[in-house]
Amino acid sequence: MGQEKNPRRVADNEAMAKLRMLRTSPQKLNLVAGLIRGKKVEAALNDLTFSKKRIAADVKKCLQSAIANAENNHNLDVDELVVAEAYCGKNLIMKRGRPRARGRFGKIIKPFSEITIVVRQVEEQA
């Protein structure tokens, strides 16, 4: 018997990669995601390589994973891939604190976030 195969979450010409528990706020991560949205993967990799943002290295790793998924799992051509979607969301928030003056408590929040990258194969118009 066995379990039935799950339906694909993306189209036939798409591949996806998701990276969870990134130690940055979703607002900062969205700045880097907006940097690569809609670009060809080669240009997006170059932008992430030379970005000054600390989290850009992790986003690059996720993009490389999406490209590898497209090539190995879905037999898509790497040269025709475009970053179709790059979006992020909230994850865990660690709550820490620091004692302050007059018996008060300074709240320190340490947010985590996650990013999802979808690459799509588009045929070049001649």
XYZ file of C-alpha atoms in Angstrom:
126
model
C 0.000 0.000 0.000
C 2.142 2.923 1.171
C 1.473 6.594 1.231
C 0.262 8.463 -1.835
C 2.634 10.972 -3.407
C 2.060 14.544 -2.247
C 1.133 17.036 -4.984
C 3.761 19.608 -5.934
C 3.454 23.001 -4.265
C 4.927 24.815 -7.274
C 4.369 24.557 -11.027
C 6.216 22.149 -13.333
C 8.672 24.819 -14.486
C 9.488 25.974 -10.933
C 11.617 24.848 -8.000
C 11.646 26.039 -4.420
C 13.973 26.243 -1.416
C 13.173 27.377 2.096
C 15.573 28.387 4.862
C 14.296 28.556 8.418
C 15.618 29.956 11.700
C 17.674 32.812 10.261
C 18.913 35.013 13.090
C 17.694 38.359 11.763
C 14.466 40.307 11.699
C 12.065 39.788 8.782
C 12.282 43.503 7.973
C 16.037 43.320 7.392
C 15.709 40.037 5.496
C 13.070 41.533 3.203
C 15.555 44.196 2.074
C 17.883 41.460 0.803
C 14.988 39.456 -0.699
C 13.877 42.556 -2.627
C 17.380 42.870 -3.999
C 17.091 39.595 -5.969
C 13.379 39.451 -6.768
C 12.694 39.152 -10.513
C 16.350 38.873 -11.586
C 18.121 36.115 -13.468
C 19.805 33.739 -11.025
C 23.308 34.592 -12.212
C 22.767 38.308 -11.558
C 21.094 37.543 -8.231
C 24.061 35.421 -7.103
C 26.451 38.248 -8.030
C 24.371 40.786 -6.099
C 24.323 38.586 -3.010
C 28.047 37.852 -3.242
C 28.985 41.536 -3.163
C 26.260 42.748 -0.795
C 27.391 44.325 2.464
C 24.449 42.896 4.418
C 25.420 40.153 6.877
C 22.412 37.960 6.067
C 23.149 38.013 2.300
C 25.455 34.974 2.666
C 22.599 32.868 4.064
C 20.195 34.079 1.365
C 22.808 33.147 -1.253
C 23.007 29.653 0.217
C 19.208 29.328 -0.060
C 19.268 30.550 -3.674
C 21.974 28.019 -4.545
C 19.816 25.310 -2.973
C 16.830 26.370 -5.103
C 19.015 26.263 -8.228
C 20.290 22.790 -7.298
C 16.712 21.597 -6.700
C 15.703 22.902 -10.127
C 18.616 21.175 -11.836
C 18.663 17.841 -10.040
C 15.064 17.212 -8.983
C 13.088 18.876 -11.794
C 15.494 18.773 -14.774
C 15.295 22.512 -15.469
C 17.927 24.455 -17.407
C 20.025 26.576 -15.033
C 20.808 29.244 -17.658
C 17.111 30.089 -18.096
C 16.196 30.388 -14.401
C 14.755 33.570 -12.921
C 14.006 34.329 -9.259
C 10.214 34.345 -9.515
C 9.465 34.845 -5.820
C 11.542 35.686 -2.763
C 9.562 36.313 0.383
C 10.217 36.088 4.088
C 8.218 35.624 7.250
C 8.445 35.671 11.001
C 9.677 32.725 13.015
C 10.613 32.286 16.655
C 11.241 35.330 18.875
C 13.567 34.799 21.833
C 12.719 37.099 24.708
C 15.573 38.219 26.915
C 15.910 41.015 29.396
C 18.273 43.291 31.224
C 17.792 44.839 34.643
C 17.426 48.610 34.474
C 17.343 51.376 37.015
C 14.660 51.693 39.723
C 13.709 47.997 39.566
C 12.585 48.061 35.970
C 13.244 45.510 33.265
C 14.546 46.312 29.777
C 13.008 43.950 27.258
C 15.347 42.541 24.589
C 13.774 40.623 21.715
C 15.894 38.461 19.431
C 13.856 37.722 16.301
C 14.307 34.836 13.894
C 12.888 34.682 10.378
C 12.599 32.407 7.366
C 12.960 32.930 3.623
C 11.396 31.111 0.682
C 12.870 31.393 -2.808
C 11.081 30.133 -5.919
C 12.990 29.981 -9.208
C 11.186 29.643 -12.535
C 12.448 28.572 -15.948
C 11.522 31.069 -18.649
C 12.417 30.664 -22.302
C 14.363 33.593 -23.740
C 12.596 35.515 -26.490
C 14.707 35.752 -29.618
